[in-house]
Amino acid sequence: MKMGCSFLQITGIPNEQDKMWTRISFLIFTFSVLIRDSVLVTGREEVLRISPPVPVVSVGATVELVCHTQCPNSQPNWEKTIDSAPGKITFHPLKAVLRIDKVLESYENDYKCTTKCRGKFYSKDVYLAVYSFPQNPSVELTSLNPVAGQTVTLRCSGQNLYPCHKVKVYWYQSHELLPDPEEPTVTMNDHLCNTVSHRNYTTTSKDRDLTFTCEIRLGLPTAEFQSKNSSLEIHLNSESVPTAPSLGPF
């Protein structure tokens, strides 16, 4: 009797190298899907983008806030964050446009854009800053017939300003900032305000022609709109300032 031997051959058990290549292939496939869809869901910044990113608009002007998304088949929308939300929303592929005509001071607020991407909700806020600065400051000399060596008084005023809580006034003499600026006087006129600043300056006997500049700053988030200035030239007479006669002993 012959006895035969049979061998059981086992196949299909992956070794460590096969496992490594499987993991690499899976990662490559996942990354390619993300690139194809152009969405890296790593945070709100990649899903929604608002332009302009720091909107600053003057009272009475028009502004458009545009919200873009990078998520395919997604439609952004603007949510109303204040009771009387102004403007009109128009929708375009992958973006929503909020247009506000004749901006008022009360429209200064946060505006929120939202969208849904891959089953998740995303939102992004933008703060609309509003300002009023219709004309340059007015600078005048309150001292009549100034004489070299005399203390002169200057006056600077600004009208219909907004915002009012950060109004600052700076004085310059020949482009040099004068120290110790005084707090300006601010008076309210509905939402707008007027401001007045006075500055005393003591001239020397050698002074003849002086130039003073008044700058008003509103404290806006962008420097382009935040300040305006005006200058005033003063011509001094060379006459000396009379002094009080000294009294001798009685």
mmCIF file of C-alpha atoms in Angstrom:
data_model
loop_
_atom_site.group_PDB
_atom_site.id
_atom_site.type_symbol
_atom_site.label_atom_id
_atom_site.label_comp_id
_atom_site.label_asym_id
_atom_site.label_seq_id
_atom_site.Cartn_x
_atom_site.Cartn_y
_atom_site.Cartn_z
ATOM 1 C CA MET A 1 0.000 0.000 0.000
ATOM 2 C CA LYS A 2 1.337 3.302 -1.052
ATOM 3 C CA MET A 3 0.781 6.277 1.104
ATOM 4 C CA GLY A 4 0.668 9.635 -0.615
ATOM 5 C CA CYS A 5 1.309 13.042 0.845
ATOM 6 C CA SER A 6 -0.652 16.107 -0.127
ATOM 7 C CA PHE A 7 0.405 19.682 0.497
ATOM 8 C CA LEU A 8 -2.010 22.510 1.288
ATOM 9 C CA GLN A 9 -0.834 25.689 -0.393
ATOM 10 C CA ILE A 10 -2.105 28.855 1.277
ATOM 11 C CA THR A 11 -2.088 32.025 -0.805
ATOM 12 C CA GLY A 12 -3.477 35.527 -0.430
ATOM 13 C CA ILE A 13 -1.977 36.380 2.960
ATOM 14 C CA PRO A 14 -0.330 39.812 2.440
ATOM 15 C CA ASN A 15 3.066 40.464 3.849
ATOM 16 C CA GLU A 16 4.164 43.732 5.476
ATOM 17 C CA GLN A 17 5.326 45.201 2.159
ATOM 18 C CA ASP A 18 1.939 44.566 0.566
ATOM 19 C CA LYS A 19 0.202 46.228 3.514
ATOM 20 C CA MET A 20 2.394 49.302 3.152
ATOM 21 C CA TRP A 21 1.644 49.677 -0.559
ATOM 22 C CA THR A 22 -2.071 49.273 0.129
ATOM 23 C CA ARG A 23 -2.007 52.138 2.622
ATOM 24 C CA ILE A 24 -0.025 54.326 0.213
ATOM 25 C CA SER A 25 -2.496 53.639 -2.612
ATOM 26 C CA PHE A 26 -5.422 54.566 -0.362
ATOM 27 C CA LEU A 27 -3.797 57.855 0.644
ATOM 28 C CA ILE A 28 -3.047 58.729 -2.985
ATOM 29 C CA PHE A 29 -6.650 58.032 -3.975
ATOM 30 C CA THR A 30 -8.052 60.136 -1.116
ATOM 31 C CA PHE A 31 -5.775 63.066 -1.907
ATOM 32 C CA SER A 32 -6.676 62.939 -5.603
ATOM 33 C CA VAL A 33 -10.387 63.122 -4.771
ATOM 34 C CA LEU A 34 -9.847 66.199 -2.614
ATOM 35 C CA ILE A 35 -7.830 67.920 -5.314
ATOM 36 C CA ARG A 36 -10.427 67.101 -7.955
ATOM 37 C CA ASP A 37 -13.218 68.645 -5.875
ATOM 38 C CA SER A 38 -11.012 71.645 -4.994
ATOM 39 C CA VAL A 39 -12.195 71.538 -1.391
ATOM 40 C CA LEU A 40 -9.838 71.026 1.526
ATOM 41 C CA VAL A 41 -12.196 71.058 4.449
ATOM 42 C CA THR A 42 -9.639 72.203 6.992
ATOM 43 C CA GLY A 43 -11.493 75.288 8.204
ATOM 44 C CA ARG A 44 -13.784 78.088 7.212
ATOM 45 C CA GLU A 45 -11.164 80.104 5.388
ATOM 46 C CA GLU A 46 -10.873 77.517 2.603
ATOM 47 C CA VAL A 47 -14.624 77.173 2.066
ATOM 48 C CA LEU A 48 -15.796 80.816 2.147
ATOM 49 C CA ARG A 49 -14.099 84.029 1.085
ATOM 50 C CA ILE A 50 -15.517 87.566 1.348
ATOM 51 C CA SER A 51 -14.416 90.563 -0.674
ATOM 52 C CA PRO A 52 -13.563 93.203 0.186
ATOM 53 C CA PRO A 53 -12.162 91.629 3.370
ATOM 54 C CA VAL A 54 -12.199 94.954 5.294
ATOM 55 C CA PRO A 55 -15.027 97.043 3.792
ATOM 56 C CA VAL A 56 -15.025 100.768 4.628
ATOM 57 C CA VAL A 57 -17.651 102.975 2.966
ATOM 58 C CA SER A 58 -18.700 106.598 3.334
ATOM 59 C CA VAL A 59 -22.208 107.680 4.285
ATOM 60 C CA GLY A 60 -24.438 107.889 1.215
ATOM 61 C CA ALA A 61 -22.208 105.709 -0.970
ATOM 62 C CA THR A 62 -22.851 102.215 -2.408
ATOM 63 C CA VAL A 63 -21.080 99.027 -1.362
ATOM 64 C CA GLU A 64 -21.097 95.437 -2.632
ATOM 65 C CA LEU A 65 -20.126 92.546 -0.372
ATOM 66 C CA VAL A 66 -19.298 89.417 -2.378
ATOM 67 C CA CYS A 67 -19.184 85.981 -0.744
ATOM 68 C CA HIS A 68 -17.404 83.242 -2.723
ATOM 69 C CA THR A 69 -17.248 79.518 -2.088
ATOM 70 C CA GLN A 70 -14.833 76.895 -3.395
ATOM 71 C CA CYS A 71 -17.219 74.024 -2.747
ATOM 72 C CA PRO A 72 -18.824 72.585 -5.905
ATOM 73 C CA ASN A 73 -22.619 72.590 -6.098
ATOM 74 C CA SER A 74 -22.802 74.934 -3.114
ATOM 75 C CA GLN A 75 -24.693 78.227 -2.958
ATOM 76 C CA PRO A 76 -23.632 80.866 -0.414
ATOM 77 C CA ASN A 77 -26.171 83.203 1.127
ATOM 78 C CA TRP A 78 -26.123 86.347 3.270
ATOM 79 C CA GLU A 79 -27.911 86.179 6.597
ATOM 80 C CA LYS A 80 -29.513 89.242 8.114
ATOM 81 C CA THR A 81 -27.816 90.043 11.402
ATOM 82 C CA ILE A 82 -29.795 93.217 12.172
ATOM 83 C CA ASP A 83 -33.550 93.746 12.250
ATOM 84 C CA SER A 84 -33.693 96.201 9.372
ATOM 85 C CA ALA A 85 -31.042 94.599 7.193
ATOM 86 C CA PRO A 86 -30.465 96.789 4.159
ATOM 87 C CA GLY A 87 -29.589 95.899 0.620
ATOM 88 C CA LYS A 88 -30.476 93.354 -2.022
ATOM 89 C CA ILE A 89 -28.965 89.887 -2.475
ATOM 90 C CA THR A 90 -28.275 88.464 -5.924
ATOM 91 C CA PHE A 91 -27.107 84.914 -6.509
ATOM 92 C CA HIS A 92 -24.530 83.689 -9.016
ATOM 93 C CA PRO A 93 -22.746 80.347 -9.439
ATOM 94 C CA LEU A 94 -20.659 79.791 -6.282
ATOM 95 C CA LYS A 95 -21.199 83.344 -4.965
ATOM 96 C CA ALA A 96 -23.749 85.715 -3.441
ATOM 97 C CA VAL A 97 -23.616 89.508 -3.746
ATOM 98 C CA LEU A 98 -25.092 91.840 -1.120
ATOM 99 C CA ARG A 99 -25.519 95.353 -2.578
ATOM 100 C CA ILE A 100 -26.334 98.260 -0.276
ATOM 101 C CA ASP A 101 -27.257 101.631 -1.781
ATOM 102 C CA LYS A 102 -27.066 104.925 0.112
ATOM 103 C CA VAL A 103 -25.303 103.582 3.174
ATOM 104 C CA LEU A 104 -26.355 105.039 6.532
ATOM 105 C CA GLU A 105 -24.463 105.165 9.816
ATOM 106 C CA SER A 106 -26.884 102.590 11.247
ATOM 107 C CA TYR A 107 -25.762 100.044 8.635
ATOM 108 C CA GLU A 108 -22.416 99.642 10.376
ATOM 109 C CA ASN A 109 -22.579 96.062 11.610
ATOM 110 C CA ASP A 110 -21.454 92.458 11.191
ATOM 111 C CA TYR A 111 -22.740 90.647 8.096
ATOM 112 C CA LYS A 112 -22.679 86.850 7.911
ATOM 113 C CA CYS A 113 -22.319 84.616 4.843
ATOM 114 C CA THR A 114 -23.267 80.933 5.120
ATOM 115 C CA THR A 115 -23.129 77.854 2.923
ATOM 116 C CA LYS A 116 -23.463 74.071 3.106
ATOM 117 C CA CYS A 117 -20.570 71.952 1.851
ATOM 118 C CA ARG A 118 -20.454 68.139 1.976
ATOM 119 C CA GLY A 119 -23.192 68.045 4.577
ATOM 120 C CA LYS A 120 -21.519 70.602 6.867
ATOM 121 C CA PHE A 121 -22.511 74.206 7.465
ATOM 122 C CA TYR A 122 -19.929 76.979 7.250
ATOM 123 C CA SER A 123 -20.176 80.675 8.012
ATOM 124 C CA LYS A 124 -17.944 83.722 7.778
ATOM 125 C CA ASP A 125 -18.496 87.235 9.164
ATOM 126 C CA VAL A 126 -17.371 90.601 7.852
ATOM 127 C CA TYR A 127 -17.644 93.957 9.628
ATOM 128 C CA LEU A 128 -18.851 96.866 7.526
ATOM 129 C CA ALA A 129 -17.264 100.128 8.743
ATOM 130 C CA VAL A 130 -19.059 103.376 7.885
ATOM 131 C CA TYR A 131 -17.565 106.863 8.013
ATOM 132 C CA SER A 132 -18.424 110.486 7.275
ATOM 133 C CA PHE A 133 -15.677 112.979 6.465
ATOM 134 C CA PRO A 134 -17.186 115.323 3.859
ATOM 135 C CA GLN A 135 -14.561 118.071 3.876
ATOM 136 C CA ASN A 136 -11.134 119.033 5.143
ATOM 137 C CA PRO A 137 -10.789 120.698 8.536
ATOM 138 C CA SER A 138 -11.094 124.470 8.805
ATOM 139 C CA VAL A 139 -8.093 126.235 10.387
ATOM 140 C CA GLU A 140 -8.109 129.850 11.468
ATOM 141 C CA LEU A 141 -6.135 132.266 13.624
ATOM 142 C CA THR A 142 -8.113 133.838 16.444
ATOM 143 C CA SER A 143 -5.376 136.308 17.390
ATOM 144 C CA LEU A 144 -5.559 139.595 15.453
ATOM 145 C CA ASN A 145 -2.384 141.234 14.091
ATOM 146 C CA PRO A 146 0.033 138.691 15.593
ATOM 147 C CA VAL A 147 3.436 140.010 16.628
ATOM 148 C CA ALA A 148 6.693 138.053 16.886
ATOM 149 C CA GLY A 149 7.244 136.909 20.465
ATOM 150 C CA GLN A 150 3.517 136.787 21.156
ATOM 151 C CA THR A 151 1.357 133.763 22.032
ATOM 152 C CA VAL A 152 -1.110 133.079 19.230
ATOM 153 C CA THR A 153 -4.294 131.002 19.375
ATOM 154 C CA LEU A 154 -5.322 128.688 16.546
ATOM 155 C CA ARG A 155 -8.687 127.049 15.981
ATOM 156 C CA CYS A 156 -9.419 123.851 14.017
ATOM 157 C CA SER A 157 -12.912 122.530 13.347
ATOM 158 C CA GLY A 158 -14.422 119.547 11.534
ATOM 159 C CA GLN A 159 -18.064 119.116 10.537
ATOM 160 C CA ASN A 160 -20.402 116.126 10.093
ATOM 161 C CA LEU A 161 -17.925 113.454 11.216
ATOM 162 C CA TYR A 162 -18.496 109.753 11.900
ATOM 163 C CA PRO A 163 -17.542 107.706 13.876
ATOM 164 C CA CYS A 164 -17.271 110.168 16.742
ATOM 165 C CA HIS A 165 -15.910 108.136 19.658
ATOM 166 C CA LYS A 166 -12.398 107.916 18.184
ATOM 167 C CA VAL A 167 -11.964 111.445 16.805
ATOM 168 C CA LYS A 168 -8.452 112.783 17.388
ATOM 169 C CA VAL A 169 -6.913 116.149 16.473
ATOM 170 C CA TYR A 170 -3.180 116.667 15.890
ATOM 171 C CA TRP A 171 -1.320 119.947 15.371
ATOM 172 C CA TYR A 172 1.889 120.376 13.390
ATOM 173 C CA GLN A 173 4.241 123.328 13.024
ATOM 174 C CA SER A 174 6.316 123.112 9.837
ATOM 175 C CA HIS A 175 5.566 119.348 9.573
ATOM 176 C CA GLU A 176 6.700 118.740 13.164
ATOM 177 C CA LEU A 177 4.122 117.268 15.532
ATOM 178 C CA LEU A 178 3.436 119.586 18.459
ATOM 179 C CA PRO A 179 3.502 117.840 21.848
ATOM 180 C CA ASP A 180 0.712 117.464 24.396
ATOM 181 C CA PRO A 181 -2.351 117.575 22.148
ATOM 182 C CA GLU A 182 -5.537 118.651 23.908
ATOM 183 C CA GLU A 183 -8.699 116.587 23.727
ATOM 184 C CA PRO A 184 -11.018 118.183 21.146
ATOM 185 C CA THR A 185 -14.526 119.321 21.988
ATOM 186 C CA VAL A 186 -17.089 117.034 20.322
ATOM 187 C CA THR A 187 -20.753 117.958 19.917
ATOM 188 C CA MET A 188 -23.317 115.501 18.571
ATOM 189 C CA ASN A 189 -25.696 116.233 15.716
ATOM 190 C CA ASP A 190 -27.897 113.144 15.440
ATOM 191 C CA HIS A 191 -25.499 110.312 14.439
ATOM 192 C CA LEU A 192 -22.869 112.755 13.160
ATOM 193 C CA CYS A 193 -20.706 115.101 15.199
ATOM 194 C CA ASN A 194 -18.690 118.308 15.007
ATOM 195 C CA THR A 195 -15.323 118.833 16.656
ATOM 196 C CA VAL A 196 -13.321 121.912 17.655
ATOM 197 C CA SER A 197 -9.741 122.117 18.865
ATOM 198 C CA HIS A 198 -7.770 125.159 20.074
ATOM 199 C CA ARG A 199 -4.003 125.425 20.186
ATOM 200 C CA ASN A 200 -1.819 128.094 21.803
ATOM 201 C CA TYR A 201 1.649 128.631 20.399
ATOM 202 C CA THR A 202 4.251 131.053 21.719
ATOM 203 C CA THR A 203 6.330 132.561 18.928
ATOM 204 C CA THR A 204 9.852 133.891 19.270
ATOM 205 C CA SER A 205 11.170 137.326 18.405
ATOM 206 C CA LYS A 206 12.869 135.829 15.336
ATOM 207 C CA ASP A 207 9.732 134.217 13.916
ATOM 208 C CA ARG A 208 8.294 135.831 10.793
ATOM 209 C CA ASP A 209 6.418 133.242 8.701
ATOM 210 C CA LEU A 210 4.952 130.137 10.322
ATOM 211 C CA THR A 211 2.878 127.277 8.924
ATOM 212 C CA PHE A 212 0.495 125.305 11.134
ATOM 213 C CA THR A 213 -1.359 122.165 10.092
ATOM 214 C CA CYS A 214 -4.373 120.602 11.756
ATOM 215 C CA GLU A 215 -5.065 116.912 11.171
ATOM 216 C CA ILE A 216 -8.280 115.159 12.174
ATOM 217 C CA ARG A 217 -8.293 111.373 12.450
ATOM 218 C CA LEU A 218 -11.356 109.151 12.699
ATOM 219 C CA GLY A 219 -9.693 105.910 13.827
ATOM 220 C CA LEU A 220 -10.912 103.780 10.922
ATOM 221 C CA PRO A 221 -9.541 100.256 10.235
ATOM 222 C CA THR A 222 -7.861 101.394 7.004
ATOM 223 C CA ALA A 223 -5.506 104.363 6.857
ATOM 224 C CA GLU A 224 -6.720 105.481 3.421
ATOM 225 C CA PHE A 225 -9.876 107.111 4.797
ATOM 226 C CA GLN A 226 -9.031 107.926 8.372
ATOM 227 C CA SER A 227 -7.487 111.427 8.246
ATOM 228 C CA LYS A 228 -7.674 114.799 6.535
ATOM 229 C CA ASN A 229 -5.708 117.964 7.181
ATOM 230 C CA SER A 230 -5.540 121.660 6.392
ATOM 231 C CA SER A 231 -2.740 124.209 6.805
ATOM 232 C CA LEU A 232 -2.568 127.887 7.675
ATOM 233 C CA GLU A 233 0.294 130.308 7.076
ATOM 234 C CA ILE A 234 0.864 133.109 9.577
ATOM 235 C CA HIS A 235 2.880 136.244 8.863
ATOM 236 C CA LEU A 236 4.131 137.907 12.024
ATOM 237 C CA ASN A 237 4.860 141.592 12.484
ATOM 238 C CA SER A 238 8.345 142.443 13.661
ATOM 239 C CA GLU A 239 7.172 144.892 16.298
ATOM 240 C CA SER A 240 8.142 143.834 19.766
ATOM 241 C CA VAL A 241 5.531 142.992 22.324
ATOM 242 C CA PRO A 242 5.116 145.863 24.752
ATOM 243 C CA THR A 243 5.966 145.072 28.347
ATOM 244 C CA ALA A 244 4.405 146.554 31.425
ATOM 245 C CA PRO A 245 6.530 149.318 32.989
ATOM 246 C CA SER A 246 8.228 148.446 36.212
ATOM 247 C CA LEU A 247 7.159 150.439 39.238
ATOM 248 C CA GLY A 248 9.819 151.834 41.552
ATOM 249 C CA PRO A 249 9.547 152.018 45.303
ATOM 250 C CA PHE A 250 7.237 154.583 46.800
#
